[in-house]
Tab-separated table of C-alpha atoms in Angstrom:
chain	number	residue	atom	x	y	z
I	1	MET	CA	100.420	21.905	150.748
I	2	ALA	CA	100.749	23.156	147.213
I	3	GLY	CA	103.346	25.809	146.547
I	4	ALA	CA	105.952	27.020	144.130
I	5	THR	CA	109.686	27.397	144.452
I	6	ILE	CA	111.488	29.927	142.287
I	7	SER	CA	115.249	30.230	142.172
I	8	ILE	CA	115.969	33.634	140.650
I	9	ALA	CA	119.390	32.454	139.405
I	10	ARG	CA	118.151	29.201	137.876
I	11	ASN	CA	114.619	30.063	136.792
I	12	PHE	CA	115.303	33.582	135.580
I	13	SER	CA	118.850	34.968	135.530
I	14	ARG	CA	122.051	35.094	137.560
I	15	TYR	CA	122.334	38.784	136.686
I	16	PRO	CA	119.175	40.616	137.775
I	17	SER	CA	119.489	44.161	136.524
I	18	GLY	CA	117.215	46.955	135.474
I	19	ARG	CA	113.656	47.824	136.162
I	20	PHE	CA	111.770	47.758	132.865
I	21	ARG	CA	111.996	45.564	129.796
I	22	SER	CA	113.664	48.392	127.936
I	23	ASP	CA	116.499	48.449	130.511
I	24	GLY	CA	117.934	45.121	129.459
I	25	PRO	CA	117.327	41.386	129.274
I	26	HIS	CA	117.349	40.564	133.022
I	27	ASN	CA	114.896	43.182	134.269
I	28	GLY	CA	112.443	43.228	137.167
I	29	GLN	CA	109.348	43.732	135.060
I	30	LYS	CA	110.088	40.618	133.040
I	31	PHE	CA	110.738	38.578	136.191
I	32	ARG	CA	107.483	39.720	137.725
I	33	GLU	CA	105.295	39.241	134.648
I	34	GLU	CA	106.731	35.943	133.428
I	35	VAL	CA	107.821	34.168	136.588
I	36	LEU	CA	106.644	35.681	139.860
I	37	ALA	CA	103.086	36.797	139.115
I	38	PRO	CA	101.983	33.509	137.495
I	39	ALA	CA	103.348	31.586	140.475
I	40	MET	CA	101.622	33.956	142.904
I	41	ARG	CA	98.298	33.589	141.099
I	42	GLU	CA	98.647	29.838	141.248
I	43	VAL	CA	99.248	29.683	144.994
I	44	LEU	CA	96.454	32.174	145.656
I	45	ARG	CA	94.117	29.905	143.711
I	46	LYS	CA	95.251	26.640	145.215
I	47	SER	CA	96.817	27.705	148.531
I	48	GLY	CA	100.429	27.290	149.520
I	49	LYS	CA	103.378	29.641	149.347
I	50	VAL	CA	105.778	30.963	146.760
I	51	THR	CA	109.318	30.371	147.975
I	52	ILE	CA	111.937	32.642	146.386
I	53	ILE	CA	115.508	31.319	146.520
I	54	LEU	CA	118.072	34.095	146.191
I	55	ASP	CA	121.240	31.979	146.057
I	56	ASP	CA	123.864	32.436	143.334
I	57	VAL	CA	122.679	35.767	141.939
I	58	ALA	CA	125.376	38.341	141.199
I	59	GLY	CA	123.326	40.912	143.099
I	60	LEU	CA	119.852	42.331	143.511
I	61	PRO	CA	119.808	46.031	142.683
I	62	ALA	CA	117.167	48.137	144.388
I	63	SER	CA	115.406	49.030	141.133
I	64	PHE	CA	115.071	45.349	140.179
I	65	LEU	CA	113.672	44.356	143.576
I	66	GLU	CA	111.260	47.233	143.718
I	67	GLU	CA	109.855	46.596	140.248
I	68	ALA	CA	109.671	42.832	140.699
I	69	PHE	CA	108.084	42.713	144.149
I	70	GLY	CA	106.686	46.198	144.724
I	71	GLY	CA	105.271	45.926	141.223
I	72	LEU	CA	103.085	43.021	142.340
I	73	VAL	CA	101.092	45.463	144.455
I	74	ARG	CA	100.867	47.971	141.599
I	75	SER	CA	99.672	45.274	139.227
I	76	GLY	CA	96.697	44.389	141.417
I	77	PHE	CA	97.783	41.850	144.021
I	78	ASP	CA	96.684	42.518	147.575
I	79	LYS	CA	99.607	43.459	149.784
I	80	ASN	CA	98.580	41.302	152.732
I	81	GLU	CA	97.958	38.304	150.500
I	82	ILE	CA	101.416	38.664	148.967
I	83	LEU	CA	103.065	38.867	152.363
I	84	SER	CA	101.215	35.872	153.720
I	85	HIS	CA	101.969	33.703	150.652
I	86	LEU	CA	105.598	34.655	150.121
I	87	ASN	CA	108.686	33.070	151.590
I	88	ILE	CA	112.231	34.281	150.855
I	89	GLU	CA	115.269	32.139	151.496
I	90	THR	CA	119.011	32.299	151.039
I	91	SER	CA	121.868	30.249	152.405
I	92	GLN	CA	124.555	32.761	151.365
I	93	LEU	CA	125.788	35.360	153.838
I	94	ARG	CA	126.397	37.966	151.126
I	95	LEU	CA	122.681	37.933	150.255
I	96	GLN	CA	121.337	38.140	153.817
I	97	ARG	CA	120.195	41.749	153.591
I	98	TYR	CA	117.854	41.187	150.630
I	99	PRO	CA	114.855	39.421	152.288
I	100	SER	CA	114.178	42.484	154.427
I	101	GLN	CA	114.604	44.767	151.394
I	102	ILE	CA	112.090	42.702	149.450
I	103	LEU	CA	109.553	42.844	152.248
I	104	ALA	CA	110.102	46.603	152.579
I	105	ALA	CA	109.523	47.071	148.844
I	106	ILE	CA	106.199	45.252	149.146
I	107	GLU	CA	105.178	47.150	152.305
I	108	LYS	CA	105.873	50.565	150.785
I	109	ALA	CA	104.335	49.929	147.369
I	110	LEU	CA	100.984	51.487	146.611
I	111	PRO	CA	98.328	50.040	144.338
I	112	ASP	CA	98.042	51.586	140.928
I	113	LEU	CA	94.741	53.463	141.158
I	114	ALA	CA	94.307	53.438	137.405
I	115	ARG	CA	94.355	49.650	137.407
I	116	ALA	CA	91.955	49.530	140.398
I	117	GLY	CA	89.549	51.560	138.262
O	1	MET	CA	163.215	110.361	65.966
O	2	LYS	CA	159.838	109.719	64.496
O	3	ARG	CA	156.955	110.803	66.667
O	4	LEU	CA	154.594	107.826	67.490
O	5	SER	CA	150.976	108.091	66.559
O	6	GLU	CA	148.267	107.644	69.186
O	7	ALA	CA	147.387	104.172	67.824
O	8	GLN	CA	151.036	103.049	67.855
O	9	ARG	CA	151.439	104.292	71.398
O	10	ARG	CA	148.367	102.396	72.575
O	11	TYR	CA	149.591	99.223	70.809
O	12	LEU	CA	153.013	99.358	72.484
O	13	ILE	CA	151.400	99.843	75.933
O	14	TYR	CA	149.077	96.872	75.299
O	15	ARG	CA	151.961	94.629	74.192
O	16	GLY	CA	154.027	95.647	77.225
O	17	ARG	CA	151.251	94.775	79.627
O	18	LYS	CA	150.754	91.441	77.849
O	19	VAL	CA	154.420	90.573	78.342
O	20	ILE	CA	154.231	91.562	81.992
O	21	ARG	CA	151.180	89.341	82.515
O	22	LYS	CA	152.940	86.433	80.836
O	23	ARG	CA	156.054	86.835	82.949
O	24	THR	CA	153.959	87.126	86.092
O	25	ARG	CA	152.229	83.838	85.284
O	26	GLU	CA	155.520	82.133	84.572
O	27	ASN	CA	157.068	83.397	87.796
O	28	ALA	CA	154.064	82.241	89.813
O	29	LYS	CA	154.305	78.815	88.239
O	30	LYS	CA	157.975	78.594	89.118
O	31	ALA	CA	157.199	79.675	92.678
O	32	ARG	CA	154.538	76.968	93.017
O	33	LEU	CA	156.913	74.340	91.758
O	34	LYS	CA	159.515	75.622	94.175
O	35	LEU	CA	157.045	75.442	97.071
O	36	GLY	CA	156.124	71.884	96.005
O	37	SER	CA	159.131	70.434	97.772
O	38	SER	CA	158.144	68.976	101.162
O	39	GLU	CA	160.914	70.735	102.992
O	40	LEU	CA	159.789	74.155	101.877
O	41	LEU	CA	156.199	73.256	102.657
O	42	TYR	CA	157.221	72.399	106.190
O	43	GLN	CA	159.208	75.578	106.491
O	44	ASN	CA	156.411	77.728	105.282
O	45	PHE	CA	153.336	76.521	107.064
O	46	LEU	CA	153.307	72.828	107.838
O	47	LYS	CA	154.564	71.085	110.962
O	48	LYS	CA	156.143	67.677	110.649
O	49	VAL	CA	154.514	65.047	112.869
O	50	SER	CA	154.363	61.299	113.129
O	51	LEU	CA	150.990	59.671	112.743
O	52	TYR	CA	150.152	56.383	114.420
O	53	ARG	CA	147.497	53.813	113.630
O	54	ASP	CA	147.305	50.073	114.306
O	55	GLY	CA	150.923	49.667	115.320
O	56	LYS	CA	152.257	51.582	112.319
O	57	PHE	CA	153.899	54.943	112.235
O	58	GLU	CA	154.100	57.218	109.237
O	59	GLN	CA	155.444	60.687	108.653
O	60	GLY	CA	152.807	63.302	108.121
O	61	PHE	CA	152.058	66.946	108.558
O	62	SER	CA	149.851	69.162	110.638
O	63	LEU	CA	148.267	72.033	108.775
O	64	SER	CA	147.181	74.152	111.709
O	65	GLY	CA	149.506	73.201	114.538
O	66	ALA	CA	149.211	71.863	118.054
O	67	LEU	CA	146.526	72.807	120.546
O	68	GLU	CA	147.570	73.202	124.161
O	69	VAL	CA	146.674	70.498	126.659
O	70	PRO	CA	147.008	70.806	130.452
O	71	GLU	CA	149.923	68.906	131.977
O	72	VAL	CA	147.713	67.412	134.665
O	73	LEU	CA	144.367	65.992	133.593
O	74	SER	CA	142.598	65.172	136.818
O	75	PHE	CA	139.259	66.300	138.175
O	76	SER	CA	140.426	66.155	141.778
O	77	GLU	CA	143.748	67.961	141.255
O	78	ASN	CA	143.043	70.342	138.366
O	79	TYR	CA	139.304	70.499	137.768
O	80	ASN	CA	138.867	73.813	135.934
O	81	GLN	CA	141.603	73.282	133.349
O	82	THR	CA	140.606	69.645	132.883
O	83	ALA	CA	136.910	70.382	132.407
O	84	THR	CA	137.646	73.305	130.077
O	85	PHE	CA	139.948	71.125	127.993
O	86	LEU	CA	137.286	68.403	127.716
O	87	GLN	CA	134.696	70.993	126.668
O	88	ASP	CA	137.075	72.145	123.955
O	89	VAL	CA	137.582	68.568	122.766
O	90	ARG	CA	133.843	68.004	122.559
O	91	GLY	CA	133.323	71.239	120.664
O	92	ARG	CA	136.024	70.559	118.101
O	93	LEU	CA	135.012	66.944	117.550
O	94	ALA	CA	131.465	68.136	116.951
O	95	LEU	CA	132.543	70.065	113.868
O	96	SER	CA	132.001	68.240	110.635
O	97	TRP	CA	134.974	67.337	108.468
O	98	LYS	CA	134.173	70.192	106.083
O	99	MET	CA	134.262	72.724	108.833
O	100	ARG	CA	137.227	71.266	110.663
O	101	PHE	CA	139.817	72.885	108.404
O	102	HIS	CA	139.900	76.577	107.888
O	103	ASN	CA	141.379	76.080	104.471
O	104	LYS	CA	140.290	72.816	102.882
O	105	GLN	CA	141.949	73.691	99.579
O	106	LYS	CA	145.289	74.305	101.272
O	107	PHE	CA	145.004	70.934	103.000
O	108	LYS	CA	144.231	69.099	99.767
O	109	ARG	CA	147.132	70.819	98.034
O	110	ALA	CA	149.471	69.890	100.881
O	111	VAL	CA	148.401	66.227	100.636
O	112	LEU	CA	148.924	66.179	96.880
O	113	GLN	CA	152.287	67.887	97.000
O	114	THR	CA	153.815	66.131	100.011
O	115	LYS	CA	152.145	62.806	99.204
O	116	MET	CA	151.686	62.337	102.938
O	117	SER	CA	148.748	62.075	105.300
O	118	GLY	CA	147.956	65.051	107.388
O	119	VAL	CA	145.892	66.468	110.181
O	120	GLY	CA	144.581	69.955	110.811
O	121	HIS	CA	144.708	70.981	114.453
O	122	TYR	CA	145.704	68.310	116.917
O	123	TYR	CA	145.899	68.068	120.685
O	124	ASP	CA	149.507	67.798	121.766
O	125	PHE	CA	149.291	64.788	124.083
O	126	THR	CA	153.076	64.866	124.517
O	127	LYS	CA	152.494	67.696	127.006
O	128	ILE	CA	150.381	65.571	129.367
O	129	LYS	CA	152.324	64.392	132.417
O	130	ASN	CA	149.502	62.776	134.334
O	131	ILE	CA	145.985	61.651	133.494
O	132	SER	CA	143.551	60.048	135.910
O	133	ILE	CA	141.375	57.144	134.922
O	134	PRO	CA	138.057	59.056	135.184
O	135	VAL	CA	139.397	61.764	132.861
O	136	ALA	CA	140.734	59.124	130.487
O	137	LEU	CA	137.267	57.587	130.396
O	138	VAL	CA	135.546	60.913	129.669
O	139	LEU	CA	138.080	61.708	126.948
O	140	ALA	CA	137.659	58.290	125.412
O	141	SER	CA	133.867	58.661	125.397
O	142	GLU	CA	134.154	61.807	123.247
O	143	TYR	CA	136.176	59.965	120.622
O	144	ASP	CA	133.896	56.952	120.884
O	145	CYS	CA	130.936	59.131	119.893
O	146	VAL	CA	132.862	60.309	116.842
O	147	ARG	CA	133.651	56.723	115.885
O	148	ARG	CA	130.028	55.626	116.340
O	149	ASP	CA	128.876	58.577	114.252
O	150	HIS	CA	131.106	57.382	111.412
O	151	THR	CA	132.804	60.744	111.266
O	152	ALA	CA	136.478	60.810	110.326
O	153	VAL	CA	138.461	59.666	113.361
O	154	PRO	CA	141.560	61.579	114.396
O	155	ARG	CA	144.926	59.866	114.430
O	156	ALA	CA	147.356	59.620	117.306
O	157	VAL	CA	149.987	62.286	116.715
O	158	ASP	CA	153.570	61.857	117.993
O	159	TYR	CA	152.395	58.799	119.942
O	160	GLU	CA	155.969	57.659	120.598
O	161	ASN	CA	156.621	60.873	122.535
O	162	TRP	CA	153.633	60.604	124.877
O	163	ASN	CA	154.494	60.226	128.566
O	164	PRO	CA	154.691	56.474	129.283
O	165	GLN	CA	152.201	56.726	132.175
O	166	VAL	CA	149.751	58.553	129.906
O	167	ARG	CA	150.273	56.067	127.128
O	168	MET	CA	149.684	53.157	129.478
O	169	MET	CA	146.545	54.707	130.921
O	170	LEU	CA	145.005	55.612	127.570
O	171	ASP	CA	146.031	52.373	125.928
O	172	GLY	CA	144.909	50.439	128.968
O	173	ILE	CA	141.357	51.703	128.967
O	174	GLY	CA	141.139	51.154	125.257
O	175	PHE	CA	141.309	54.782	124.188
O	176	LEU	CA	143.145	53.902	121.013
O	177	GLU	CA	140.536	51.292	120.100
O	178	MET	CA	137.745	53.678	121.023
O	179	ALA	CA	139.231	56.389	118.844
O	180	GLY	CA	139.539	53.923	116.002
O	181	ILE	CA	143.300	54.171	116.061
O	182	ASN	CA	143.838	50.538	117.019
O	183	SER	CA	141.508	47.866	115.769
O	184	SER	CA	141.555	45.602	118.797
O	185	GLY	CA	143.231	44.894	122.103
O	186	PRO	CA	143.105	42.587	125.141
O	187	ALA	CA	140.452	42.805	127.861
O	188	PHE	CA	142.861	44.420	130.288
O	189	LEU	CA	146.359	45.836	130.459
O	190	GLU	CA	148.617	44.693	133.242
O	191	GLY	CA	151.621	46.637	134.455
O	192	ASP	CA	153.895	46.227	137.471
O	193	ASN	CA	151.207	46.987	139.995
O	194	LEU	CA	148.277	48.144	137.910
O	195	ARG	CA	145.567	46.317	136.073
O	196	ILE	CA	143.488	48.564	133.839
O	197	LEU	CA	140.295	47.220	132.343
O	198	ARG	CA	139.273	48.024	128.805
O	199	PHE	CA	136.333	50.367	128.765
O	200	ARG	CA	132.846	49.093	128.199
O	201	SER	CA	130.057	51.124	126.723
O	202	GLY	CA	126.418	50.445	126.125
O	203	SER	CA	122.923	51.719	126.628
O	204	GLU	CA	121.315	48.920	128.653
O	205	ALA	CA	121.737	48.013	132.310
O	206	ASP	CA	123.483	44.736	131.528
O	207	GLY	CA	124.159	42.741	134.673
O	208	GLU	CA	126.076	40.037	132.859
O	209	LEU	CA	128.565	42.570	131.538
O	210	VAL	CA	129.006	44.177	134.956
O	211	ASP	CA	129.596	40.776	136.541
O	212	LEU	CA	132.211	40.008	133.880
O	213	LEU	CA	133.953	43.312	134.585
O	214	LEU	CA	134.074	42.589	138.309
O	215	ARG	CA	135.538	39.136	137.645
O	216	GLN	CA	138.180	40.602	135.350
O	217	LEU	CA	139.231	42.964	138.132
O	218	GLY	CA	140.818	39.984	139.837
O	219	VAL	CA	139.713	41.252	143.246
O	220	PRO	CA	137.771	38.496	145.027
O	221	GLU	CA	136.578	40.980	147.636
O	222	ALA	CA	134.630	42.754	144.873
O	223	LEU	CA	132.551	39.621	144.427
O	224	GLU	CA	132.133	38.580	148.043
O	225	ASP	CA	129.525	41.214	148.642
O	226	THR	CA	126.980	42.318	146.066
O	227	ALA	CA	127.122	46.000	146.960
O	228	ILE	CA	129.479	46.986	144.126
O	229	TYR	CA	127.437	45.069	141.541
O	230	ASP	CA	124.241	46.733	142.797
O	231	ALA	CA	125.840	50.186	142.836
O	232	ILE	CA	127.104	49.946	139.253
O	233	ILE	CA	123.768	48.608	137.986
O	234	GLU	CA	121.921	51.490	139.658
O	235	ALA	CA	124.267	53.958	137.974
O	236	LEU	CA	123.500	52.375	134.574
O	237	VAL	CA	119.760	52.331	135.281
O	238	ASN	CA	119.849	56.007	136.249
O	239	THR	CA	121.596	56.791	132.967
O	240	ARG	CA	118.964	54.849	131.079
O	241	HIS	CA	116.029	56.527	132.812
O	242	HIS	CA	117.159	60.084	133.393
O	243	ALA	CA	120.283	61.199	131.566
O	244	TYR	CA	118.831	61.550	128.069
O	245	PRO	CA	115.229	62.786	128.282
O	246	LYS	CA	113.076	61.708	125.371
O	247	GLY	CA	112.375	64.327	122.798
O	248	LEU	CA	115.511	66.302	123.560
O	249	GLU	CA	117.981	66.579	120.718
O	250	PHE	CA	121.639	66.378	121.640
O	251	PRO	CA	124.297	67.823	119.342
O	252	ARG	CA	126.101	65.311	117.170
O	253	PRO	CA	128.155	63.218	117.508
O	254	HIS	CA	126.000	61.647	120.176
O	255	PHE	CA	125.446	58.249	121.696
O	256	PRO	CA	122.815	58.043	124.477
O	257	GLY	CA	124.672	55.540	126.594
O	258	TRP	CA	127.241	55.034	129.302
O	259	TRP	CA	130.965	54.305	129.491
O	260	LEU	CA	132.586	52.266	132.234
O	261	THR	CA	136.117	51.296	133.188
O	262	ALA	CA	138.116	50.174	136.210
O	263	LEU	CA	141.646	50.132	137.564
O	264	VAL	CA	143.180	47.921	140.208
O	265	ASP	CA	146.284	49.089	142.072
O	266	LYS	CA	147.667	45.902	143.563
O	267	ARG	CA	150.432	47.681	145.488
O	268	ASP	CA	148.092	50.085	147.289
O	269	ARG	CA	145.244	47.551	147.244
O	270	ARG	CA	142.757	49.938	145.682
O	271	VAL	CA	140.068	49.636	143.044
O	272	VAL	CA	138.772	52.615	141.079
O	273	ILE	CA	135.585	52.093	139.081
O	274	SER	CA	134.202	54.911	136.933
O	275	VAL	CA	130.923	55.238	135.083
O	276	PHE	CA	130.223	58.197	132.799
O	277	ASP	CA	127.311	59.396	130.709
O	278	ARG	CA	127.053	62.462	128.466
O	279	GLY	CA	123.555	63.357	129.557
O	280	LEU	CA	122.031	66.489	131.003
O	281	GLY	CA	123.263	65.846	134.541
O	282	ILE	CA	121.489	65.132	137.814
O	283	PRO	CA	120.644	68.771	138.672
O	284	ALA	CA	118.920	69.289	135.314
O	285	THR	CA	116.808	66.126	135.432
O	286	LEU	CA	115.616	66.218	139.048
O	287	VAL	CA	112.415	67.925	137.962
O	288	ASP	CA	111.296	64.615	136.404
O	289	TRP	CA	112.078	62.629	139.528
O	290	ASP	CA	109.263	60.875	141.411
O	291	ARG	CA	110.524	62.406	144.615
O	292	TYR	CA	110.951	65.907	143.239
O	293	ASP	CA	108.382	67.305	145.677
O	294	VAL	CA	110.493	66.142	148.611
O	295	PHE	CA	113.622	67.535	146.934
O	296	GLU	CA	111.884	70.878	146.394
O	297	ARG	CA	110.914	71.119	150.065
O	298	GLY	CA	114.512	70.458	151.071
O	299	TRP	CA	115.729	73.071	148.580
O	300	ARG	CA	113.324	75.711	149.806
O	301	ARG	CA	114.525	75.178	153.378
O	302	LEU	CA	118.051	76.059	152.202
O	303	PHE	CA	117.385	78.831	149.717
O	304	GLN	CA	113.844	80.099	150.482
O	305	GLU	CA	112.985	79.835	146.791
O	306	ALA	CA	112.021	77.197	144.230
O	307	PRO	CA	114.853	75.345	142.493
O	308	ASN	CA	115.677	76.421	138.938
O	309	PRO	CA	116.921	73.439	136.867
O	310	GLU	CA	118.701	75.764	134.445
O	311	ASP	CA	120.710	77.538	137.131
O	312	THR	CA	124.073	75.779	137.493
O	313	ARG	CA	125.457	77.867	140.355
O	314	ASN	CA	124.325	75.437	143.057
O	315	ASP	CA	124.660	72.117	141.290
O	316	GLY	CA	126.790	70.631	144.053
O	317	THR	CA	124.125	71.469	146.608
O	318	ALA	CA	121.446	69.988	144.341
O	319	ILE	CA	123.266	66.669	144.236
O	320	ARG	CA	123.692	66.661	148.013
O	321	VAL	CA	119.996	67.332	148.604
O	322	ALA	CA	119.047	64.632	146.089
O	323	MET	CA	121.268	62.091	147.855
O	324	ALA	CA	119.727	63.005	151.190
O	325	VAL	CA	116.201	62.658	149.780
O	326	GLY	CA	117.079	59.248	148.382
O	327	ARG	CA	118.372	58.078	151.764
O	328	SER	CA	115.327	59.297	153.674
O	329	SER	CA	112.490	56.939	154.429
O	330	THR	CA	109.821	59.561	153.990
O	331	GLY	CA	107.738	59.897	150.872
O	332	GLN	CA	107.089	57.336	148.171
O	333	ALA	CA	109.577	54.463	147.983
O	334	HIS	CA	108.536	53.487	144.481
O	335	ARG	CA	111.608	55.032	142.920
O	336	GLY	CA	114.600	57.016	144.035
O	337	LYS	CA	116.599	54.407	145.902
O	338	GLY	CA	119.235	54.283	143.169
O	339	LEU	CA	121.322	57.214	144.349
O	340	PRO	CA	121.862	56.044	147.941
O	341	SER	CA	122.491	52.452	146.886
O	342	MET	CA	125.508	53.765	144.977
O	343	GLU	CA	126.984	54.783	148.332
O	344	ALA	CA	126.335	51.377	149.899
O	345	ALA	CA	129.458	49.986	148.192
O	346	LEU	CA	131.543	52.033	150.668
O	347	ASP	CA	130.429	49.747	153.491
O	348	LEU	CA	132.100	46.814	151.771
O	349	CYS	CA	135.664	48.037	151.995
O	350	ARG	CA	138.191	48.985	154.650
O	351	ASP	CA	138.046	52.534	153.324
O	352	GLY	CA	136.869	54.262	150.220
O	353	SER	CA	134.959	57.125	148.721
O	354	ILE	CA	132.375	57.871	146.108
O	355	THR	CA	132.651	60.986	143.970
O	356	ILE	CA	129.896	62.257	141.708
O	357	TYR	CA	130.539	65.010	139.176
O	358	SER	CA	127.369	66.086	137.441
O	359	ARG	CA	126.941	69.186	135.310
O	360	CYS	CA	128.607	71.881	137.426
O	361	GLY	CA	128.426	70.082	140.750
O	362	ALA	CA	130.612	67.712	142.709
O	363	TYR	CA	129.663	65.453	145.606
O	364	LYS	CA	132.170	63.406	147.546
O	365	ARG	CA	131.710	61.174	150.517
O	366	ALA	CA	134.362	59.063	152.183
O	367	LYS	CA	133.505	56.043	154.281
O	368	GLY	CA	132.450	57.067	157.749
O	369	ALA	CA	132.590	60.772	156.940
O	370	ARG	CA	130.127	63.446	156.002
O	371	ALA	CA	129.668	64.349	152.403
O	372	HIS	CA	131.059	67.550	151.035
O	373	THR	CA	130.034	69.281	147.833
O	374	LEU	CA	131.403	71.831	145.420
O	375	ASN	CA	129.683	74.168	142.985
O	376	LEU	CA	132.035	74.341	139.999
O	377	ASN	CA	132.649	76.867	137.251
O	378	ALA	CA	132.815	74.435	134.351
O	379	PRO	CA	130.570	71.481	133.530
O	380	VAL	CA	131.951	67.964	133.441
O	381	GLY	CA	129.867	67.273	130.332
O	382	GLY	CA	127.424	64.767	131.837
O	383	THR	CA	127.558	62.670	135.014
O	384	LEU	CA	130.670	60.897	136.234
O	385	ILE	CA	130.507	58.525	139.190
O	386	SER	CA	133.721	57.100	140.613
O	387	TRP	CA	134.182	54.619	143.412
O	388	ASP	CA	137.661	54.518	144.960
O	389	LEU	CA	137.707	51.511	147.273
O	390	GLY	CA	140.426	49.990	149.425
O	391	PHE	CA	140.396	46.249	149.918
């Protein structure tokens, strides 16, 4: 089955921080627009899952996670489709709380009505 | 004796006055020359001081004398005097060079005649017996703004007579570099049981810099869990998004950023991390918050009236309500999780506390305990967040 694997530390940055592009170089908006959303579009087109590997990041601040993953819903992706095509993995104990935080950010996000037209 | 005519009498009076004027000028000139000696200058109105910059001392003078400084500079032990002192520092540093001296001509004359460097007023740091790291950071940020604004930077006066603990603390966080007194220094200062990190300042939420700071702490426990990293980043993001509203003009010198430093006490096994911004403060910027409607409901339950962002009397309560709103799961989760994630770092350590001073409010919560708040009489000059963690 086709799919995509994204390691945040290797494919984006070891130092996720900030929400918007203006916040700094390792922000959630940049991760979503340049890495996550293209991969999600691809798997939605071809089937499969996007697997996010969290290992080796310095941390995952709430604002980064919310903008990166909750922002998918605001930018037009269907919530249920995201949840059914997303897989989050980590082998490091210190990062164990983040998968549930990511799923919560997606669950609580609301579509941007302006975008929906 | 021949009687003088009217014309002769007028001539003699004129000549007498001319002689008197000439003698007066000559006497004044002699007096000026006499006052030109440095010793007499000191005796009359100058105070002898030593001036320090970049490892070099030189003799100088102070034109206007020393300004009083509290012996204890600590928000937790001596808040009112400390905050008032810092307000005074900010106000004086905000004056331009032209306005800083009451008598610019007198200063220029003193420089020419003594052939020494001088200062006008100066804060007598020799009087300080104790300074905490958060206060040192706030003080350093004021001088950093002056340096960034390219205004004339004050010198360190009587540096050799500063209390050694004060000197170590201020030198350790890089105060002398920040004030432009020293050109450079190492990343951290290490004493018998203390490691003090050089301050960092910036305007972006830079994760790489925060990670570097945590590694320089030399406390592996700070890296084992990501809570401290996340908490610091959220503090920087909050500064970026809320502290300096667009369109608002802040008095110069001004830098719309944050300042950060840390101290490790290896004997007591404690880490203190402080982040400061010179923005409006949490109580003043809540009105722009995404969750302001939830905050307002909570406020009305307490006070039976709408919150007034310009009223500072209940700033401590405002911070407490904002923290509670951030922790709650009701309402939109889009934004507003930054404040409670700053507290999450407490779970990492054996004990610890977070203290937030913002405008005229204080919020403190120790691990496992309820938060308590204070409404203060003097503003801190922005928002100061300090984590004091045991490991």
